[in-house]
Amino acid sequence: MEQLKTIFIAVTGKCNLGCLHCSVGCPGSDSQPRSDRAELSLDELKGIAGEGKRLGANKIVLSGGEPMIRPDFRDIVEIFLDRDYRIIIN
């Protein structure tokens, strides 16, 4: 069986822009807003990081909305760096 290589996580639906082409649904776009959806907690992200490693993942793509808008974004990055993931911010 092939191992998991990459994990994709939308860490937030919030964004500081209102792009008309946005598929996330930020203010100003025609799609359904996602900014009011619950965000994963740091404990949930730690669980995902650990389970991902057990399944063979070595890369994480952090997206959103705008992932860096989260006040705990640095903590999120640390969670994955501490487990030797390659991090892509999208």
N, CA, C and O atoms as a CHARMM CRD file, in Angstrom:
* protein
*
  360
    1    1 MET  N      0.83400  -1.17800   0.00000 PROA 1      0.00000
    2    1 MET  CA     0.00000   0.00000   0.00000 PROA 1      0.00000
    3    1 MET  C      0.88400   1.24800   0.00000 PROA 1      0.00000
    4    1 MET  O      1.88500   1.31000   0.71400 PROA 1      0.00000
    5    2 GLU  N      0.50700   2.23300  -0.80100 PROA 2      0.00000
    6    2 GLU  CA     1.26600   3.46600  -0.88500 PROA 2      0.00000
    7    2 GLU  C      1.06400   4.31200   0.36700 PROA 2      0.00000
    8    2 GLU  O     -0.03800   4.39200   0.90800 PROA 2      0.00000
    9    3 GLN  N      2.15300   4.94400   0.81900 PROA 3      0.00000
   10    3 GLN  CA     2.08900   5.77700   2.01800 PROA 3      0.00000
   11    3 GLN  C      1.52600   7.16300   1.69800 PROA 3      0.00000
   12    3 GLN  O      1.61200   7.65000   0.57100 PROA 3      0.00000
   13    4 LEU  N      0.95800   7.76600   2.71200 PROA 4      0.00000
   14    4 LEU  CA     0.52400   9.15800   2.62800 PROA 4      0.00000
   15    4 LEU  C      1.76600  10.03300   2.50900 PROA 4      0.00000
   16    4 LEU  O      2.73800   9.82500   3.23500 PROA 4      0.00000
   17    5 LYS  N      1.74800  11.00100   1.61200 PROA 5      0.00000
   18    5 LYS  CA     2.90700  11.87000   1.43400 PROA 5      0.00000
   19    5 LYS  C      2.64200  13.30300   1.88500 PROA 5      0.00000
   20    5 LYS  O      3.50000  13.93500   2.50100 PROA 5      0.00000
   21    6 THR  N      1.46000  13.80700   1.57900 PROA 6      0.00000
   22    6 THR  CA     1.15400  15.21300   1.82600 PROA 6      0.00000
   23    6 THR  C     -0.20400  15.34600   2.49400 PROA 6      0.00000
   24    6 THR  O     -1.15800  14.65000   2.14700 PROA 6      0.00000
   25    7 ILE  N     -0.27200  16.25800   3.46200 PROA 7      0.00000
   26    7 ILE  CA    -1.52800  16.59500   4.13400 PROA 7      0.00000
   27    7 ILE  C     -1.89000  18.02200   3.73000 PROA 7      0.00000
   28    7 ILE  O     -1.03800  18.91000   3.73100 PROA 7      0.00000
   29    8 PHE  N     -3.14300  18.23000   3.38900 PROA 8      0.00000
   30    8 PHE  CA    -3.65200  19.55600   3.05500 PROA 8      0.00000
   31    8 PHE  C     -4.64200  19.97000   4.14100 PROA 8      0.00000
   32    8 PHE  O     -5.60100  19.24700   4.41100 PROA 8      0.00000
   33    9 ILE  N     -4.41800  21.12700   4.76400 PROA 9      0.00000
   34    9 ILE  CA    -5.31300  21.61300   5.81200 PROA 9      0.00000
   35    9 ILE  C     -5.63400  23.08400   5.57300 PROA 9      0.00000
   36    9 ILE  O     -4.73300  23.90800   5.41600 PROA 9      0.00000
   37   10 ALA  N     -6.91700  23.40100   5.54600 PROA 10     0.00000
   38   10 ALA  CA    -7.35400  24.79800   5.55000 PROA 10     0.00000
   39   10 ALA  C     -7.48400  25.17700   7.01500 PROA 10     0.00000
   40   10 ALA  O     -8.44700  24.79500   7.67900 PROA 10     0.00000
   41   11 VAL  N     -6.51700  25.92700   7.51500 PROA 11     0.00000
   42   11 VAL  CA    -6.47700  26.22700   8.94500 PROA 11     0.00000
   43   11 VAL  C     -7.46100  27.31100   9.36100 PROA 11     0.00000
   44   11 VAL  O     -7.72100  27.50000  10.54900 PROA 11     0.00000
   45   12 THR  N     -8.00600  28.02000   8.38400 PROA 12     0.00000
   46   12 THR  CA    -9.03500  29.02100   8.65500 PROA 12     0.00000
   47   12 THR  C     -9.79800  29.31200   7.37900 PROA 12     0.00000
   48   12 THR  O     -9.31100  29.06700   6.27500 PROA 12     0.00000
   49   13 GLY  N    -10.99000  29.83400   7.54400 PROA 13     0.00000
   50   13 GLY  CA   -11.75400  30.32100   6.41000 PROA 13     0.00000
   51   13 GLY  C    -11.74100  31.83400   6.36600 PROA 13     0.00000
   52   13 GLY  O    -12.32700  32.44500   5.47300 PROA 13     0.00000
   53   14 LYS  N    -11.06400  32.43700   7.34100 PROA 14     0.00000
   54   14 LYS  CA   -11.02200  33.90200   7.44000 PROA 14     0.00000
   55   14 LYS  C     -9.99000  34.48000   6.46200 PROA 14     0.00000
   56   14 LYS  O     -8.99400  33.84300   6.11900 PROA 14     0.00000
   57   15 CYS  N    -10.27100  35.70300   6.03600 PROA 15     0.00000
   58   15 CYS  CA    -9.37600  36.35700   5.09300 PROA 15     0.00000
   59   15 CYS  C     -9.51800  37.86200   5.27900 PROA 15     0.00000
   60   15 CYS  O    -10.57400  38.35300   5.67900 PROA 15     0.00000
   61   16 ASN  N     -8.44800  38.58400   4.98500 PROA 16     0.00000
   62   16 ASN  CA    -8.48300  40.03400   5.12000 PROA 16     0.00000
   63   16 ASN  C     -8.77000  40.72800   3.79100 PROA 16     0.00000
   64   16 ASN  O     -8.70100  41.95400   3.70400 PROA 16     0.00000
   65   17 LEU  N     -9.09100  39.95200   2.76100 PROA 17     0.00000
   66   17 LEU  CA    -9.42200  40.49900   1.44800 PROA 17     0.00000
   67   17 LEU  C    -10.84600  40.12500   1.07400 PROA 17     0.00000
   68   17 LEU  O    -11.50600  39.40000   1.81800 PROA 17     0.00000
   69   18 GLY  N    -11.32000  40.59300  -0.03600 PROA 18     0.00000
   70   18 GLY  CA   -12.65500  40.26600  -0.53000 PROA 18     0.00000
   71   18 GLY  C    -12.61800  40.00800  -2.02200 PROA 18     0.00000
   72   18 GLY  O    -13.37500  40.62100  -2.77500 PROA 18     0.00000
   73   19 CYS  N    -11.75200  39.11500  -2.46200 PROA 19     0.00000
   74   19 CYS  CA   -11.55400  38.86500  -3.88900 PROA 19     0.00000
   75   19 CYS  C    -12.79000  38.22300  -4.52200 PROA 19     0.00000
   76   19 CYS  O    -13.35200  37.27300  -3.97700 PROA 19     0.00000
   77   20 LEU  N    -13.20000  38.74000  -5.65500 PROA 20     0.00000
   78   20 LEU  CA   -14.38300  38.22600  -6.34100 PROA 20     0.00000
   79   20 LEU  C    -14.19100  36.79400  -6.82900 PROA 20     0.00000
   80   20 LEU  O    -15.16300  36.04500  -6.93500 PROA 20     0.00000
   81   21 HSD  N    -12.96100  36.40400  -7.12400 PROA 21     0.00000
   82   21 HSD  CA   -12.69900  35.05700  -7.65600 PROA 21     0.00000
   83   21 HSD  C    -12.48400  34.01200  -6.56000 PROA 21     0.00000
   84   21 HSD  O    -12.25300  32.84200  -6.86300 PROA 21     0.00000
   85   22 CYS  N    -12.55500  34.41100  -5.31900 PROA 22     0.00000
   86   22 CYS  CA   -12.19000  33.53300  -4.20700 PROA 22     0.00000
   87   22 CYS  C    -13.15800  32.36600  -4.04400 PROA 22     0.00000
   88   22 CYS  O    -14.37400  32.55600  -4.02600 PROA 22     0.00000
   89   23 SER  N    -12.62000  31.17600  -3.92600 PROA 23     0.00000
   90   23 SER  CA   -13.44800  29.98600  -3.71200 PROA 23     0.00000
   91   23 SER  C    -13.70300  29.73200  -2.22900 PROA 23     0.00000
   92   23 SER  O    -14.47800  28.84100  -1.88100 PROA 23     0.00000
   93   24 VAL  N    -13.06800  30.49300  -1.36400 PROA 24     0.00000
   94   24 VAL  CA   -13.22800  30.30700   0.06900 PROA 24     0.00000
   95   24 VAL  C    -14.50100  30.96200   0.58300 PROA 24     0.00000
   96   24 VAL  O    -15.02800  30.56500   1.62200 PROA 24     0.00000
   97   25 GLY  N    -14.98700  31.94300  -0.12100 PROA 25     0.00000
   98   25 GLY  CA   -16.22100  32.59900   0.29100 PROA 25     0.00000
   99   25 GLY  C    -15.99900  33.76400   1.22700 PROA 25     0.00000
  100   25 GLY  O    -16.81700  34.01300   2.11200 PROA 25     0.00000
  101   26 CYS  N    -14.90300  34.48300   1.04600 PROA 26     0.00000
  102   26 CYS  CA   -14.63900  35.67300   1.84800 PROA 26     0.00000
  103   26 CYS  C    -15.62500  36.76800   1.46000 PROA 26     0.00000
  104   26 CYS  O    -16.24200  36.68100   0.39800 PROA 26     0.00000
  105   27 PRO  N    -15.78700  37.78300   2.27900 PROA 27     0.00000
  106   27 PRO  CA   -16.71000  38.86800   1.93300 PROA 27     0.00000
  107   27 PRO  C    -16.40900  39.40700   0.53900 PROA 27     0.00000
  108   27 PRO  O    -15.25300  39.65400   0.19600 PROA 27     0.00000
  109   28 GLY  N    -17.44100  39.58400  -0.25000 PROA 28     0.00000
  110   28 GLY  CA   -17.27000  40.10100  -1.59900 PROA 28     0.00000
  111   28 GLY  C    -17.31000  39.02100  -2.65900 PROA 28     0.00000
  112   28 GLY  O    -17.45600  39.33900  -3.83900 PROA 28     0.00000
  113   29 SER  N    -17.18600  37.76100  -2.28800 PROA 29     0.00000
  114   29 SER  CA   -17.24300  36.69500  -3.27700 PROA 29     0.00000
  115   29 SER  C    -18.66100  36.14500  -3.35600 PROA 29     0.00000
  116   29 SER  O    -19.47900  36.38600  -2.46800 PROA 29     0.00000
  117   30 ASP  N    -18.94700  35.40600  -4.42200 PROA 30     0.00000
  118   30 ASP  CA   -20.28100  34.85700  -4.62700 PROA 30     0.00000
  119   30 ASP  C    -20.49400  33.50900  -3.95200 PROA 30     0.00000
  120   30 ASP  O    -21.62500  33.02400  -3.90200 PROA 30     0.00000
  121   31 SER  N    -19.43600  32.89200  -3.43300 PROA 31     0.00000
  122   31 SER  CA   -19.58000  31.57600  -2.82400 PROA 31     0.00000
  123   31 SER  C    -20.00000  31.69600  -1.35800 PROA 31     0.00000
  124   31 SER  O    -19.97600  32.78100  -0.77600 PROA 31     0.00000
  125   32 GLN  N    -20.38000  30.57800  -0.78600 PROA 32     0.00000
  126   32 GLN  CA   -20.83600  30.55100   0.60600 PROA 32     0.00000
  127   32 GLN  C    -19.69000  30.89300   1.55100 PROA 32     0.00000
  128   32 GLN  O    -18.59300  30.35800   1.39300 PROA 32     0.00000
  129   33 PRO  N    -19.91000  31.76600   2.52400 PROA 33     0.00000
  130   33 PRO  CA   -18.84400  32.11100   3.46300 PROA 33     0.00000
  131   33 PRO  C    -18.44100  30.92700   4.33300 PROA 33     0.00000
  132   33 PRO  O    -19.28400  30.15900   4.79500 PROA 33     0.00000
  133   34 ARG  N    -17.16000  30.79800   4.54000 PROA 34     0.00000
  134   34 ARG  CA   -16.63600  29.75200   5.40900 PROA 34     0.00000
  135   34 ARG  C    -15.98300  30.33800   6.65300 PROA 34     0.00000
  136   34 ARG  O    -15.53600  29.59400   7.52600 PROA 34     0.00000
  137   35 SER  N    -15.92300  31.64900   6.74300 PROA 35     0.00000
  138   35 SER  CA   -15.18800  32.27800   7.83700 PROA 35     0.00000
  139   35 SER  C    -15.82800  32.04500   9.20400 PROA 35     0.00000
  140   35 SER  O    -15.18300  32.25300  10.23200 PROA 35     0.00000
  141   36 ASP  N    -17.08900  31.61700   9.22300 PROA 36     0.00000
  142   36 ASP  CA   -17.73800  31.37600  10.50200 PROA 36     0.00000
  143   36 ASP  C    -17.63800  29.91600  10.93700 PROA 36     0.00000
  144   36 ASP  O    -18.16100  29.55100  11.99000 PROA 36     0.00000
  145   37 ARG  N    -16.98800  29.09500  10.15800 PROA 37     0.00000
  146   37 ARG  CA   -16.81500  27.69000  10.53000 PROA 37     0.00000
  147   37 ARG  C    -15.76300  27.56500  11.62700 PROA 37     0.00000
  148   37 ARG  O    -14.83900  28.37200  11.72700 PROA 37     0.00000
  149   38 ALA  N    -15.92900  26.54900  12.42800 PROA 38     0.00000
  150   38 ALA  CA   -14.96900  26.31500  13.51200 PROA 38     0.00000
  151   38 ALA  C    -13.59700  25.97400  12.93000 PROA 38     0.00000
  152   38 ALA  O    -13.49500  25.28900  11.91300 PROA 38     0.00000
  153   39 GLU  N    -12.56500  26.45400  13.58000 PROA 39     0.00000
  154   39 GLU  CA   -11.19600  26.15300  13.17500 PROA 39     0.00000
  155   39 GLU  C    -10.67300  25.00300  14.02000 PROA 39     0.00000
  156   39 GLU  O    -11.09400  24.81900  15.16200 PROA 39     0.00000
  157   40 LEU  N     -9.76200  24.23900  13.45700 PROA 40     0.00000
  158   40 LEU  CA    -9.13000  23.16900  14.21900 PROA 40     0.00000
  159   40 LEU  C     -8.32000  23.76400  15.36600 PROA 40     0.00000
  160   40 LEU  O     -7.64000  24.77600  15.19700 PROA 40     0.00000
  161   41 SER  N     -8.39700  23.13500  16.52200 PROA 41     0.00000
  162   41 SER  CA    -7.61700  23.58800  17.67400 PROA 41     0.00000
  163   41 SER  C     -6.17000  23.12400  17.52200 PROA 41     0.00000
  164   41 SER  O     -5.86400  22.28000  16.68000 PROA 41     0.00000
  165   42 LEU  N     -5.29400  23.67800  18.33900 PROA 42     0.00000
  166   42 LEU  CA    -3.89700  23.24400  18.31800 PROA 42     0.00000
  167   42 LEU  C     -3.78100  21.77500  18.69000 PROA 42     0.00000
  168   42 LEU  O     -2.95500  21.06100  18.12100 PROA 42     0.00000
  169   43 ASP  N     -4.59100  21.30900  19.63300 PROA 43     0.00000
  170   43 ASP  CA    -4.56300  19.88900  20.00500 PROA 43     0.00000
  171   43 ASP  C     -5.00300  19.00100  18.84300 PROA 43     0.00000
  172   43 ASP  O     -4.43200  17.93400  18.61900 PROA 43     0.00000
  173   44 GLU  N     -6.02000  19.44700  18.10600 PROA 44     0.00000
  174   44 GLU  CA    -6.45200  18.67800  16.93200 PROA 44     0.00000
  175   44 GLU  C     -5.36000  18.64600  15.86900 PROA 44     0.00000
  176   44 GLU  O     -5.12900  17.61400  15.23800 PROA 44     0.00000
  177   45 LEU  N     -4.69200  19.77600  15.67500 PROA 45     0.00000
  178   45 LEU  CA    -3.60700  19.82600  14.69800 PROA 45     0.00000
  179   45 LEU  C     -2.42700  18.95200  15.12300 PROA 45     0.00000
  180   45 LEU  O     -1.77900  18.33900  14.27500 PROA 45     0.00000
  181   46 LYS  N     -2.14400  18.88900  16.41700 PROA 46     0.00000
  182   46 LYS  CA    -1.08900  17.99300  16.91200 PROA 46     0.00000
  183   46 LYS  C     -1.45000  16.54300  16.61200 PROA 46     0.00000
  184   46 LYS  O     -0.59300  15.75100  16.22200 PROA 46     0.00000
  185   47 GLY  N     -2.72800  16.20000  16.79700 PROA 47     0.00000
  186   47 GLY  CA    -3.18400  14.85200  16.48800 PROA 47     0.00000
  187   47 GLY  C     -3.03300  14.52500  15.01300 PROA 47     0.00000
  188   47 GLY  O     -2.60800  13.42700  14.65300 PROA 47     0.00000
  189   48 ILE  N     -3.38100  15.47600  14.16200 PROA 48     0.00000
  190   48 ILE  CA    -3.24200  15.28500  12.72300 PROA 48     0.00000
  191   48 ILE  C     -1.77100  15.11900  12.35400 PROA 48     0.00000
  192   48 ILE  O     -1.42600  14.26400  11.53800 PROA 48     0.00000
  193   49 ALA  N     -0.90700  15.93400  12.95300 PROA 49     0.00000
  194   49 ALA  CA     0.52800  15.85600  12.67000 PROA 49     0.00000
  195   49 ALA  C      1.08600  14.48700  13.06100 PROA 49     0.00000
  196   49 ALA  O      1.85400  13.88500  12.31100 PROA 49     0.00000
  197   50 GLY  N      0.69800  14.00900  14.22400 PROA 50     0.00000
  198   50 GLY  CA     1.18200  12.70200  14.68100 PROA 50     0.00000
  199   50 GLY  C      0.65400  11.56500  13.82400 PROA 50     0.00000
  200   50 GLY  O      1.40900  10.67200  13.43900 PROA 50     0.00000
  201   51 GLU  N     -0.63400  11.59200  13.52600 PROA 51     0.00000
  202   51 GLU  CA    -1.23400  10.53800  12.70400 PROA 51     0.00000
  203   51 GLU  C     -0.66600  10.57000  11.29100 PROA 51     0.00000
  204   51 GLU  O     -0.41700   9.52500  10.68900 PROA 51     0.00000
  205   52 GLY  N     -0.46500  11.76500  10.77300 PROA 52     0.00000
  206   52 GLY  CA     0.12600  11.89200   9.44400 PROA 52     0.00000
  207   52 GLY  C      1.50900  11.26700   9.37700 PROA 52     0.00000
  208   52 GLY  O      1.83400  10.57400   8.41300 PROA 52     0.00000
  209   53 LYS  N      2.32200  11.50800  10.39300 PROA 53     0.00000
  210   53 LYS  CA     3.66800  10.90500  10.44000 PROA 53     0.00000
  211   53 LYS  C      3.58200   9.38400  10.49200 PROA 53     0.00000
  212   53 LYS  O      4.34400   8.69000   9.81900 PROA 53     0.00000
  213   54 ARG  N      2.65300   8.86800  11.29500 PROA 54     0.00000
  214   54 ARG  CA     2.49600   7.40800  11.38700 PROA 54     0.00000
  215   54 ARG  C      2.10700   6.80300  10.03300 PROA 54     0.00000
  216   54 ARG  O      2.42100   5.64900   9.74100 PROA 54     0.00000
  217   55 LEU  N      1.42200   7.60100   9.22000 PROA 55     0.00000
  218   55 LEU  CA     0.99100   7.13400   7.90600 PROA 55     0.00000
  219   55 LEU  C      2.00500   7.44500   6.80400 PROA 55     0.00000
  220   55 LEU  O      1.78500   7.11200   5.63900 PROA 55     0.00000
  221   56 GLY  N      3.11800   8.08600   7.17800 PROA 56     0.00000
  222   56 GLY  CA     4.19700   8.31800   6.22300 PROA 56     0.00000
  223   56 GLY  C      4.28400   9.71400   5.63800 PROA 56     0.00000
  224   56 GLY  O      5.13700   9.95400   4.78300 PROA 56     0.00000
  225   57 ALA  N      3.44200  10.64400   6.05800 PROA 57     0.00000
  226   57 ALA  CA     3.46200  11.99700   5.49700 PROA 57     0.00000
  227   57 ALA  C      4.72800  12.73900   5.90100 PROA 57     0.00000
  228   57 ALA  O      5.23300  12.57900   7.01200 PROA 57     0.00000
  229   58 ASN  N      5.23100  13.55400   4.97800 PROA 58     0.00000
  230   58 ASN  CA     6.39800  14.37900   5.29000 PROA 58     0.00000
  231   58 ASN  C      6.22000  15.82400   4.83100 PROA 58     0.00000
  232   58 ASN  O      7.12900  16.64200   4.97000 PROA 58     0.00000
  233   59 LYS  N      5.04200  16.13200   4.28200 PROA 59     0.00000
  234   59 LYS  CA     4.77900  17.48700   3.79500 PROA 59     0.00000
  235   59 LYS  C      3.38000  17.91100   4.22600 PROA 59     0.00000
  236   59 LYS  O      2.44200  17.11300   4.21500 PROA 59     0.00000
  237   60 ILE  N      3.25400  19.19000   4.60800 PROA 60     0.00000
  238   60 ILE  CA     1.96000  19.75200   5.00600 PROA 60     0.00000
  239   60 ILE  C      1.73800  21.03900   4.20800 PROA 60     0.00000
  240   60 ILE  O      2.63000  21.87900   4.09400 PROA 60     0.00000
  241   61 VAL  N      0.53100  21.17300   3.66200 PROA 61     0.00000
  242   61 VAL  CA     0.13900  22.40000   2.97800 PROA 61     0.00000
  243   61 VAL  C     -0.88000  23.09700   3.86900 PROA 61     0.00000
  244   61 VAL  O     -1.96500  22.57100   4.11600 PROA 61     0.00000
  245   62 LEU  N     -0.52300  24.28100   4.34700 PROA 62     0.00000
  246   62 LEU  CA    -1.40400  25.07500   5.19600 PROA 62     0.00000
  247   62 LEU  C     -2.04600  26.14800   4.33100 PROA 62     0.00000
  248   62 LEU  O     -1.36200  26.99200   3.75300 PROA 62     0.00000
  249   63 SER  N     -3.36900  26.10200   4.25200 PROA 63     0.00000
  250   63 SER  CA    -4.08100  27.06900   3.42800 PROA 63     0.00000
  251   63 SER  C     -5.27400  27.61100   4.18900 PROA 63     0.00000
  252   63 SER  O     -5.39300  27.39500   5.39500 PROA 63     0.00000
  253   64 GLY  N     -6.13400  28.29400   3.51400 PROA 64     0.00000
  254   64 GLY  CA    -7.31900  28.85600   4.13400 PROA 64     0.00000
  255   64 GLY  C     -8.27000  29.28800   3.03600 PROA 64     0.00000
  256   64 GLY  O     -8.44500  28.64100   2.00300 PROA 64     0.00000
  257   65 GLY  N     -8.82000  30.33200   3.31000 PROA 65     0.00000
  258   65 GLY  CA    -8.64100  31.68100   3.70200 PROA 65     0.00000
  259   65 GLY  C     -7.17500  32.08200   3.69300 PROA 65     0.00000
  260   65 GLY  O     -6.37100  31.62300   2.88100 PROA 65     0.00000
  261   66 GLU  N     -6.88000  32.93400   4.61100 PROA 66     0.00000
  262   66 GLU  CA    -5.51000  33.42500   4.79500 PROA 66     0.00000
  263   66 GLU  C     -4.96000  32.79900   6.06500 PROA 66     0.00000
  264   66 GLU  O     -5.28700  33.25500   7.16100 PROA 66     0.00000
  265   67 PRO  N     -4.12500  31.75400   5.94700 PROA 67     0.00000
  266   67 PRO  CA    -3.67500  31.02600   7.13800 PROA 67     0.00000
  267   67 PRO  C     -2.94100  31.88500   8.16000 PROA 67     0.00000
  268   67 PRO  O     -3.03400  31.63800   9.36200 PROA 67     0.00000
  269   68 MET  N     -2.20800  32.90100   7.68400 PROA 68     0.00000
  270   68 MET  CA    -1.42600  33.70900   8.61500 PROA 68     0.00000
  271   68 MET  C     -2.26300  34.70300   9.40200 PROA 68     0.00000
  272   68 MET  O     -1.73000  35.43400  10.23800 PROA 68     0.00000
  273   69 ILE  N     -3.55300  34.74100   9.15000 PROA 69     0.00000
  274   69 ILE  CA    -4.43300  35.62600   9.90900 PROA 69     0.00000
  275   69 ILE  C     -4.72200  35.05700  11.30700 PROA 69     0.00000
  276   69 ILE  O     -5.15200  35.78400  12.20200 PROA 69     0.00000
  277   70 ARG  N     -4.48300  33.75900  11.48200 PROA 70     0.00000
  278   70 ARG  CA    -4.70000  33.15000  12.80100 PROA 70     0.00000
  279   70 ARG  C     -3.64800  33.65200  13.78000 PROA 70     0.00000
  280   70 ARG  O     -2.45700  33.62700  13.46800 PROA 70     0.00000
  281   71 PRO  N     -4.06400  34.10700  14.95700 PROA 71     0.00000
  282   71 PRO  CA    -3.09300  34.59400  15.94300 PROA 71     0.00000
  283   71 PRO  C     -2.11100  33.51300  16.39700 PROA 71     0.00000
  284   71 PRO  O     -1.00300  33.82500  16.83500 PROA 71     0.00000
  285   72 ASP  N     -2.51500  32.24200  16.29400 PROA 72     0.00000
  286   72 ASP  CA    -1.65100  31.13800  16.71900 PROA 72     0.00000
  287   72 ASP  C     -0.93800  30.47000  15.54500 PROA 72     0.00000
  288   72 ASP  O     -0.51700  29.31800  15.64400 PROA 72     0.00000
  289   73 PHE  N     -0.80500  31.20000  14.42600 PROA 73     0.00000
  290   73 PHE  CA    -0.20000  30.60500  13.23400 PROA 73     0.00000
  291   73 PHE  C      1.22400  30.11500  13.49400 PROA 73     0.00000
  292   73 PHE  O      1.62000  29.05400  13.01200 PROA 73     0.00000
  293   74 ARG  N      1.98000  30.88400  14.25000 PROA 74     0.00000
  294   74 ARG  CA     3.35600  30.46500  14.56600 PROA 74     0.00000
  295   74 ARG  C      3.35400  29.13500  15.33200 PROA 74     0.00000
  296   74 ARG  O      4.21000  28.28200  15.09900 PROA 74     0.00000
  297   75 ASP  N      2.40500  28.96500  16.23500 PROA 75     0.00000
  298   75 ASP  CA     2.27900  27.70300  16.98300 PROA 75     0.00000
  299   75 ASP  C      1.93500  26.54900  16.04900 PROA 75     0.00000
  300   75 ASP  O      2.43200  25.43500  16.21400 PROA 75     0.00000
  301   76 ILE  N      1.07900  26.82700  15.06600 PROA 76     0.00000
  302   76 ILE  CA     0.71000  25.79200  14.09200 PROA 76     0.00000
  303   76 ILE  C      1.94500  25.34200  13.31900 PROA 76     0.00000
  304   76 ILE  O      2.17700  24.14500  13.15100 PROA 76     0.00000
  305   77 VAL  N      2.73000  26.30100  12.85100 PROA 77     0.00000
  306   77 VAL  CA     3.95500  25.97800  12.11100 PROA 77     0.00000
  307   77 VAL  C      4.89800  25.16100  12.98600 PROA 77     0.00000
  308   77 VAL  O      5.49000  24.18600  12.52300 PROA 77     0.00000
  309   78 GLU  N      5.03800  25.55400  14.24500 PROA 78     0.00000
  310   78 GLU  CA     5.92400  24.82600  15.17500 PROA 78     0.00000
  311   78 GLU  C      5.49500  23.37000  15.34500 PROA 78     0.00000
  312   78 GLU  O      6.33900  22.47700  15.42500 PROA 78     0.00000
  313   79 ILE  N      4.19000  23.13400  15.39900 PROA 79     0.00000
  314   79 ILE  CA     3.67700  21.76900  15.54400 PROA 79     0.00000
  315   79 ILE  C      4.23700  20.88300  14.43400 PROA 79     0.00000
  316   79 ILE  O      4.68600  19.76600  14.68800 PROA 79     0.00000
  317   80 PHE  N      4.20900  21.38400  13.21700 PROA 80     0.00000
  318   80 PHE  CA     4.65400  20.57900  12.08800 PROA 80     0.00000
  319   80 PHE  C      6.17100  20.58200  11.92700 PROA 80     0.00000
  320   80 PHE  O      6.74200  19.57900  11.50200 PROA 80     0.00000
  321   81 LEU  N      6.83000  21.68500  12.25700 PROA 81     0.00000
  322   81 LEU  CA     8.29500  21.70700  12.22600 PROA 81     0.00000
  323   81 LEU  C      8.88100  20.73400  13.24500 PROA 81     0.00000
  324   81 LEU  O      9.86700  20.05300  12.96300 PROA 81     0.00000
  325   82 ASP  N      8.27600  20.67100  14.42500 PROA 82     0.00000
  326   82 ASP  CA     8.76100  19.77300  15.47400 PROA 82     0.00000
  327   82 ASP  C      8.69000  18.30300  15.06100 PROA 82     0.00000
  328   82 ASP  O      9.37000  17.45100  15.63400 PROA 82     0.00000
  329   83 ARG  N      7.85600  18.02200  14.05800 PROA 83     0.00000
  330   83 ARG  CA     7.70400  16.64500  13.57800 PROA 83     0.00000
  331   83 ARG  C      8.35900  16.44900  12.20900 PROA 83     0.00000
  332   83 ARG  O      8.07600  15.48200  11.50200 PROA 83     0.00000
  333   84 ASP  N      9.23900  17.38500  11.85400 PROA 84     0.00000
  334   84 ASP  CA    10.05000  17.30900  10.62000 PROA 84     0.00000
  335   84 ASP  C      9.23600  17.29500   9.33100 PROA 84     0.00000
  336   84 ASP  O      9.60700  16.62500   8.36700 PROA 84     0.00000
  337   85 TYR  N      8.13200  18.03100   9.31200 PROA 85     0.00000
  338   85 TYR  CA     7.38400  18.18700   8.06500 PROA 85     0.00000
  339   85 TYR  C      8.00100  19.29300   7.22200 PROA 85     0.00000
  340   85 TYR  O      8.54100  20.25900   7.76100 PROA 85     0.00000
  341   86 ARG  N      7.92300  19.15800   5.91100 PROA 86     0.00000
  342   86 ARG  CA     8.15000  20.27700   5.00800 PROA 86     0.00000
  343   86 ARG  C      6.84900  21.04400   4.96600 PROA 86     0.00000
  344   86 ARG  O      5.78400  20.44600   4.81700 PROA 86     0.00000
  345   87 ILE  N      6.91300  22.35600   5.09500 PROA 87     0.00000
  346   87 ILE  CA     5.70400  23.16900   5.18900 PROA 87     0.00000
  347   87 ILE  C      5.56300  24.04700   3.94600 PROA 87     0.00000
  348   87 ILE  O      6.50200  24.72000   3.52100 PROA 87     0.00000
  349   88 ILE  N      4.36800  24.01400   3.38700 PROA 88     0.00000
  350   88 ILE  CA     4.03000  24.88900   2.27100 PROA 88     0.00000
  351   88 ILE  C      2.85600  25.73800   2.73600 PROA 88     0.00000
  352   88 ILE  O      1.86600  25.20900   3.24200 PROA 88     0.00000
  353   89 ILE  N      2.96100  27.03500   2.57000 PROA 89     0.00000
  354   89 ILE  CA     1.87500  27.94700   2.94200 PROA 89     0.00000
  355   89 ILE  C      1.25800  28.45700   1.63700 PROA 89     0.00000
  356   89 ILE  O      1.93200  29.03600   0.78500 PROA 89     0.00000
  357   90 ASN  N     -0.03200  28.22000   1.52000 PROA 90     0.00000
  358   90 ASN  CA    -0.69900  28.50800   0.25700 PROA 90     0.00000
  359   90 ASN  C     -1.82800  29.48400   0.49500 PROA 90     0.00000
  360   90 ASN  O     -2.52500  29.86300  -0.44600 PROA 90     0.00000
